[in-house]
Amino acid sequence: MLQVNQSFTFIDGPITRDLIKKYAKLNNSVNLIHVDDEYAEKVGLKGVIAHGMLIYAYFIKHVNRIAEVNNAFLLNTHSQIRGMVRPGDWIITTIKVSLVAGNTISFDVEIDSKMPLELSKNGKITKTYEGKEKGWVKDKEESGIDGEETTDGILTFRRWKAIRGTAQIQLN
Amino acid sequence: MSERSENYFNQFSGYEFEPQRYRIKGKNLTSLAELLEETDPKYYPIPDISAEEKPDYSKVVSHPAYAPLYIVPGLFSYGGLHGDDGEPLIKNPGKILHTGQTLDYSNCVPLTGTDKKIYTDAKISRIDVKEEKLWIDISTITRNADASKIFCKSVMTIMVSKGGF
C-alpha cells in the first residue's frame, strides 16, 4: 500500500543521439534543434537537445508502472519543462507520494539530468565528456556540479532540474 | 517588448482550431514502448519472428506516454493564427518554447491498434502577457471520429519569448 512520503527513484540513460532521432521520427519532428548539431549550434544551443516530451515519456512510464503494480490506473500527469537534456545525460526520476485521499494517490515528480563532465584518477583527467568539451553547463547550473567515486575514478558531473510535475493514479 | 497592447491578445482567447487528424500506426505504438524499454506485453508484444504474415497490431495498447506524439504536432499548425489586423499571432516561431504539458486520462479509454484515425479538438484556453513573455494554454480533447471514445484530454502550455509576438 502506498503511503505519504514514500519515494521511488529510477535512473534511465544515457540519452543518445540515436534515441533522440528515433523519437523525432515518431513525432515527425520538424524542429532541427533535436537532430541537427550544426543547426542547433547556429541558433546558439551548442548542439542538439532532447525533446522535452521524450523526457516526459520517462516520467509517464514510471508513474504508470507504479500504478500498474499497485492495481491502479493513471489518472493524470502534469509537467513543467525546466531544463535541457543533452546526449550523454542520465535522467533521474524521483516520484514521491504527496497525498493519499480515498482511492486517489497523488505524487510529486522530479526529473534531473545528470551530465557527465570528466573522469579523473589520481589527480589526472582520464576522460573528458561532450558536456565539458562543448561548454554545455550554463553559469546558473554551476552550483549543480558535483563528483562521485566510480570504479573508473572520480566522475565530475552536473545535476540539474529537467522537469518538475505532479501525477495522480486511482486504485481499482 | 511587443508593440501590441496586452488587450490585443484577448481576441484569440477561446479560439477553436480545426480538428487535427492523426493516423495511428501500430508499428509506432510498439516503437515508443521499445524506445522506453517498456516490457509489458500489452504495450510491446514480443514479436513472432517466425510469422510470415504482417504483424498484427490490433491488440497493442498505446502507452500513456504516446499521447504527446499525437497532441503536440498540432502546435506547429496552431502557430499560423492571424489577428484582426492581418498580422500573425506568432511573428517568430523560433521563439516558441513548449514549457508544460498536462495529460488527463480520467474518463478516457485506452487507444489501441484498432483506432486507425483519431482527431484532436483544440482551443486557446488562456493567453496573456507576463514579464514580457506571451503565455498560451491550448486545451485539447483527442477522440475518435464520432466522439464515442475519448482517448486523452490535455493542456499544452507554450511560452513565446520577447521578439516572437
Coordinates of C-alpha atoms in Angstrom, one line a residue:
Chain A
M1 CA 0.0 0.0 0.0
L2 CA 1.4 3.4 -1.0
Q3 CA 2.0 5.9 1.9
V4 CA 2.6 9.6 2.0
N5 CA 6.3 10.5 1.6
Q6 CA 7.1 7.1 0.1
S7 CA 9.6 7.7 -2.6
F8 CA 10.8 5.9 -5.7
T9 CA 13.9 6.7 -7.8
F10 CA 14.6 5.5 -11.4
I11 CA 17.6 6.0 -13.5
D12 CA 17.5 5.9 -17.3
G13 CA 20.0 6.6 -19.9
P14 CA 22.3 7.8 -21.1
I15 CA 20.2 9.6 -23.6
T16 CA 21.8 9.2 -27.0
R17 CA 21.5 11.0 -30.4
D18 CA 20.1 7.8 -31.8
L19 CA 17.3 7.7 -29.2
I20 CA 16.5 11.4 -29.9
K21 CA 16.4 10.7 -33.6
K22 CA 14.1 7.7 -33.1
Y23 CA 11.7 9.9 -31.1
A24 CA 11.9 12.7 -33.7
K25 CA 10.9 10.1 -36.3
L26 CA 7.9 9.0 -34.2
N27 CA 6.6 12.6 -33.8
N28 CA 7.6 13.7 -37.3
S29 CA 9.7 16.4 -35.7
V30 CA 10.4 19.3 -37.9
N31 CA 12.5 21.1 -35.3
L32 CA 16.1 20.7 -36.3
I33 CA 17.4 21.6 -32.8
H34 CA 16.8 18.0 -31.9
V35 CA 18.5 16.3 -34.7
D36 CA 21.0 18.6 -36.5
D37 CA 24.0 19.6 -34.4
E38 CA 25.1 22.2 -37.0
Y39 CA 21.7 23.9 -36.9
A40 CA 21.5 23.7 -33.1
E41 CA 24.9 25.4 -32.9
K42 CA 23.8 28.1 -35.4
V43 CA 20.8 29.0 -33.1
G44 CA 23.1 29.2 -30.1
L45 CA 22.3 25.9 -28.4
K46 CA 25.9 24.4 -28.7
G47 CA 24.4 21.2 -30.0
V48 CA 21.2 19.2 -30.1
I49 CA 18.9 18.8 -27.2
A50 CA 16.4 16.1 -26.4
H51 CA 12.7 16.7 -26.9
G52 CA 11.0 17.7 -23.6
M53 CA 8.3 15.2 -24.4
L54 CA 10.8 12.4 -24.7
I55 CA 12.0 13.1 -21.1
Y56 CA 8.3 13.4 -20.1
A57 CA 7.8 10.0 -21.5
Y58 CA 10.1 8.5 -18.9
F59 CA 8.1 10.4 -16.2
I60 CA 4.9 8.9 -17.5
K61 CA 6.4 5.4 -17.9
H62 CA 7.5 5.3 -14.2
V63 CA 4.3 6.7 -12.8
N64 CA 2.3 4.3 -14.9
R65 CA 4.4 1.4 -13.8
I66 CA 3.8 2.4 -10.1
A67 CA 0.1 2.5 -10.9
E68 CA 0.1 -1.0 -12.6
V69 CA 2.0 -2.7 -9.8
N70 CA -0.5 -1.3 -7.3
N71 CA -3.5 -2.4 -9.3
A72 CA -4.3 1.2 -10.2
F73 CA -4.6 3.2 -13.4
L74 CA -3.1 6.5 -14.4
L75 CA -5.4 9.5 -14.0
N76 CA -3.3 12.4 -15.0
T77 CA 0.2 13.8 -15.3
H78 CA 1.4 17.4 -15.3
S79 CA 4.9 18.6 -16.3
Q80 CA 6.8 21.8 -16.4
I81 CA 9.9 21.7 -18.5
R82 CA 12.7 23.3 -16.5
G83 CA 15.9 22.5 -18.3
M84 CA 17.5 20.9 -21.3
V85 CA 18.6 17.3 -21.6
R86 CA 21.6 16.6 -23.8
P87 CA 23.0 13.5 -25.5
G88 CA 25.1 11.7 -22.8
D89 CA 22.9 12.8 -19.9
W90 CA 21.4 10.3 -17.5
I91 CA 18.0 11.1 -16.3
I92 CA 17.0 10.5 -12.7
T93 CA 13.3 10.4 -11.9
T94 CA 12.1 10.8 -8.3
I95 CA 8.5 10.1 -7.5
K96 CA 7.2 10.9 -4.1
V97 CA 3.7 10.2 -2.7
S98 CA 2.2 13.6 -1.7
L99 CA -1.3 12.6 -0.8
V100 CA -3.5 9.6 -0.3
A101 CA -7.2 10.5 -0.5
G102 CA -9.5 7.6 -0.7
N103 CA -8.7 5.7 -3.9
T104 CA -6.7 8.6 -5.4
I105 CA -2.9 8.8 -4.9
S106 CA -1.1 12.0 -5.7
F107 CA 2.6 12.3 -6.5
D108 CA 5.3 15.0 -6.8
V109 CA 7.6 14.1 -9.6
E110 CA 11.0 15.5 -10.5
I111 CA 13.4 14.6 -13.2
D112 CA 17.0 15.7 -13.0
S113 CA 19.5 15.4 -15.8
K114 CA 23.0 14.2 -14.8
M115 CA 25.6 15.3 -17.3
P116 CA 29.0 13.7 -17.1
L117 CA 31.8 16.2 -17.5
E118 CA 35.1 14.5 -16.8
L119 CA 36.6 11.4 -15.2
S120 CA 39.9 11.6 -13.2
K121 CA 42.1 9.2 -11.5
N122 CA 45.0 10.0 -9.1
G123 CA 44.5 13.7 -9.9
K124 CA 44.8 13.2 -13.7
I125 CA 41.9 13.6 -16.1
T126 CA 41.4 10.3 -17.9
K127 CA 38.3 11.2 -19.9
T128 CA 36.5 14.3 -20.9
Y129 CA 32.9 14.2 -21.9
E130 CA 31.0 16.2 -24.5
G131 CA 29.3 18.3 -21.9
K132 CA 32.7 19.7 -20.8
E133 CA 34.1 19.9 -24.3
K134 CA 31.2 21.9 -25.7
G135 CA 30.6 24.1 -22.6
W136 CA 27.1 22.8 -22.1
V137 CA 27.0 23.8 -18.4
K138 CA 25.3 27.2 -18.1
D139 CA 26.6 29.7 -15.5
K140 CA 23.5 29.2 -13.4
E141 CA 24.0 25.5 -13.4
E142 CA 27.5 25.5 -11.9
S143 CA 26.0 25.1 -8.4
G144 CA 24.9 21.7 -9.7
I145 CA 28.4 20.4 -10.3
D146 CA 29.5 17.6 -8.1
G147 CA 31.7 14.5 -8.0
E148 CA 31.3 10.8 -7.1
E149 CA 33.6 7.8 -6.8
T150 CA 33.2 5.2 -9.6
T151 CA 35.2 2.1 -10.4
D152 CA 37.0 4.1 -13.1
G153 CA 37.9 7.1 -10.9
I154 CA 36.1 10.3 -9.8
L155 CA 33.3 11.3 -12.1
T156 CA 32.6 15.0 -12.2
F157 CA 29.0 15.8 -13.3
R158 CA 26.4 18.5 -13.4
R159 CA 23.0 17.6 -12.0
W160 CA 20.1 20.0 -12.8
K161 CA 16.3 20.1 -12.9
A162 CA 14.8 19.0 -16.2
I163 CA 11.2 18.5 -15.3
R164 CA 9.0 19.2 -12.3
G165 CA 5.5 17.9 -12.1
T166 CA 2.7 16.0 -10.5
A167 CA 0.7 12.9 -11.2
Q168 CA -2.3 11.1 -9.9
I169 CA -3.4 7.4 -10.0
Q170 CA -6.6 5.8 -9.0
L171 CA -6.8 2.4 -7.2
N172 CA -9.2 -0.1 -8.8
Chain B
M1 CA 8.6 44.2 -25.8
S2 CA 5.9 43.7 -28.4
E3 CA 4.4 46.8 -29.8
R4 CA 1.0 45.3 -29.4
S5 CA -1.0 46.1 -26.3
E6 CA -1.9 43.3 -23.9
N7 CA -5.5 43.7 -24.9
Y8 CA -4.6 42.8 -28.5
F9 CA -4.2 39.1 -27.4
N10 CA -7.7 38.9 -25.9
Q11 CA -9.2 38.4 -29.4
F12 CA -7.5 34.9 -29.5
S13 CA -8.9 33.8 -26.2
G14 CA -11.3 30.8 -26.7
Y15 CA -10.3 30.4 -30.3
E16 CA -11.2 26.9 -31.6
F17 CA -8.8 25.3 -34.1
E18 CA -9.8 23.0 -36.9
P19 CA -9.6 19.4 -35.6
Q20 CA -6.2 17.8 -36.3
R21 CA -6.4 14.3 -37.7
Y22 CA -3.7 11.8 -36.8
R23 CA -3.3 8.4 -38.3
I24 CA -2.3 5.7 -35.8
K25 CA 0.3 3.3 -37.0
G26 CA 0.6 0.1 -34.9
K27 CA 4.3 -0.1 -35.5
N28 CA 4.7 3.4 -33.9
L29 CA 2.9 2.3 -30.8
T30 CA 5.3 -0.5 -30.3
S31 CA 8.3 1.6 -31.3
L32 CA 7.7 4.1 -28.5
A33 CA 7.3 1.2 -26.0
E34 CA 10.6 -0.3 -27.3
L35 CA 12.3 3.1 -27.1
L36 CA 11.3 3.4 -23.4
E37 CA 12.3 -0.2 -22.7
E38 CA 8.8 -0.9 -21.7
T39 CA 8.5 -4.7 -21.3
D40 CA 4.8 -5.0 -20.5
P41 CA 3.5 -7.2 -23.4
K42 CA 0.3 -5.2 -23.7
Y43 CA 2.4 -2.2 -24.9
Y44 CA 5.2 -4.2 -26.5
P45 CA 4.1 -7.7 -27.5
I46 CA 7.1 -10.0 -28.2
P47 CA 7.3 -10.1 -32.0
D48 CA 6.8 -13.5 -33.5
I49 CA 9.8 -13.7 -35.7
S50 CA 8.7 -16.9 -37.3
A51 CA 5.4 -15.4 -38.5
E52 CA 5.4 -14.8 -42.3
E53 CA 2.3 -12.7 -42.2
K54 CA 2.3 -9.0 -41.5
P55 CA 2.4 -8.2 -37.8
D56 CA -0.9 -7.8 -36.1
Y57 CA -1.0 -4.6 -34.0
S58 CA -4.8 -4.7 -33.3
K59 CA -4.2 -5.9 -29.7
V60 CA -1.5 -3.4 -28.9
V61 CA -2.4 -0.8 -26.3
S62 CA -0.9 2.6 -26.7
H63 CA 1.4 3.5 -23.8
P64 CA 0.1 6.6 -22.0
A65 CA 3.4 8.3 -22.9
Y66 CA 2.3 8.1 -26.6
A67 CA -0.2 10.9 -26.1
P68 CA 2.2 13.8 -26.8
L69 CA 3.0 12.3 -30.1
Y70 CA -0.5 12.9 -31.4
I71 CA -1.2 16.1 -29.5
V72 CA 2.0 18.2 -29.8
P73 CA 2.5 18.1 -33.6
G74 CA -0.7 20.3 -33.9
L75 CA 1.4 23.0 -32.1
F76 CA 3.0 23.8 -35.4
S77 CA -0.2 24.4 -37.2
Y78 CA -1.6 26.4 -34.3
G79 CA 1.1 29.0 -34.8
G80 CA -0.5 30.2 -38.1
L81 CA -3.2 32.3 -36.4
H82 CA -3.7 35.9 -37.5
G83 CA -5.2 38.8 -35.6
D84 CA -7.9 41.2 -36.9
D85 CA -5.0 43.4 -38.2
G86 CA -4.0 40.6 -40.5
E87 CA -0.7 40.1 -38.6
P88 CA 0.4 36.7 -37.4
L89 CA -0.1 36.0 -33.7
I90 CA 3.4 34.5 -33.6
K91 CA 5.8 36.6 -35.6
N92 CA 8.8 34.4 -35.0
P93 CA 8.1 30.7 -34.4
G94 CA 11.7 30.2 -33.4
K95 CA 10.8 32.0 -30.1
I96 CA 8.2 29.4 -29.1
L97 CA 9.0 27.1 -26.2
H98 CA 6.8 24.2 -25.2
T99 CA 7.0 24.7 -21.4
G100 CA 4.4 22.5 -19.9
Q101 CA 2.1 19.6 -20.7
T102 CA -0.8 18.2 -18.7
L103 CA -2.3 14.8 -19.7
D104 CA -5.7 13.8 -18.3
Y105 CA -6.8 10.2 -18.8
S106 CA -9.8 10.4 -16.5
N107 CA -13.0 9.0 -18.2
C108 CA -10.9 8.1 -21.2
V109 CA -10.4 4.8 -22.9
P110 CA -7.0 3.4 -24.0
L111 CA -6.0 3.9 -27.6
T112 CA -5.3 0.6 -29.3
G113 CA -4.0 -0.6 -32.7
T114 CA -7.6 -0.8 -34.0
D115 CA -8.1 3.0 -33.6
K116 CA -6.8 4.0 -37.0
K117 CA -7.7 7.7 -37.2
I118 CA -8.1 10.0 -34.3
Y119 CA -8.9 13.7 -34.0
T120 CA -7.8 16.4 -31.7
D121 CA -10.0 19.3 -31.0
A122 CA -8.1 22.3 -29.6
K123 CA -8.8 25.7 -28.3
I124 CA -6.9 28.5 -26.7
S125 CA -8.0 28.4 -23.0
R126 CA -5.6 31.1 -21.8
I127 CA -3.5 33.8 -23.5
D128 CA -1.7 36.6 -21.6
V129 CA 1.5 38.5 -21.4
K130 CA 3.5 38.2 -18.3
E131 CA 7.1 39.6 -17.7
E132 CA 7.4 40.4 -21.5
K133 CA 6.6 36.8 -22.5
L134 CA 3.4 35.6 -24.2
W135 CA 1.9 32.6 -22.4
I136 CA -0.7 30.4 -24.2
D137 CA -2.5 27.4 -22.9
I138 CA -4.1 25.2 -25.6
S139 CA -6.7 22.7 -24.2
T140 CA -7.2 19.6 -26.3
I141 CA -9.5 16.6 -26.5
T142 CA -8.5 13.7 -28.6
R143 CA -11.3 11.4 -29.8
N144 CA -12.4 9.0 -32.5
A145 CA -14.4 10.2 -35.5
D146 CA -17.8 10.2 -33.9
A147 CA -16.6 11.2 -30.4
S148 CA -17.9 8.0 -28.9
K149 CA -14.4 7.4 -27.5
I150 CA -12.2 10.0 -25.7
F151 CA -8.5 9.0 -25.6
C152 CA -6.9 11.9 -23.8
K153 CA -7.6 15.4 -22.6
S154 CA -4.6 17.8 -22.3
V155 CA -3.4 21.3 -21.8
M156 CA -0.3 22.3 -23.6
T157 CA 1.5 25.5 -22.4
I158 CA 3.7 27.4 -24.7
M159 CA 5.7 30.5 -24.0
V160 CA 6.8 32.9 -26.7
S161 CA 9.7 35.0 -25.7
K162 CA 10.3 38.7 -26.4
G163 CA 10.6 39.4 -30.1
G164 CA 8.4 36.5 -31.1
F165 CA 4.9 38.0 -30.8

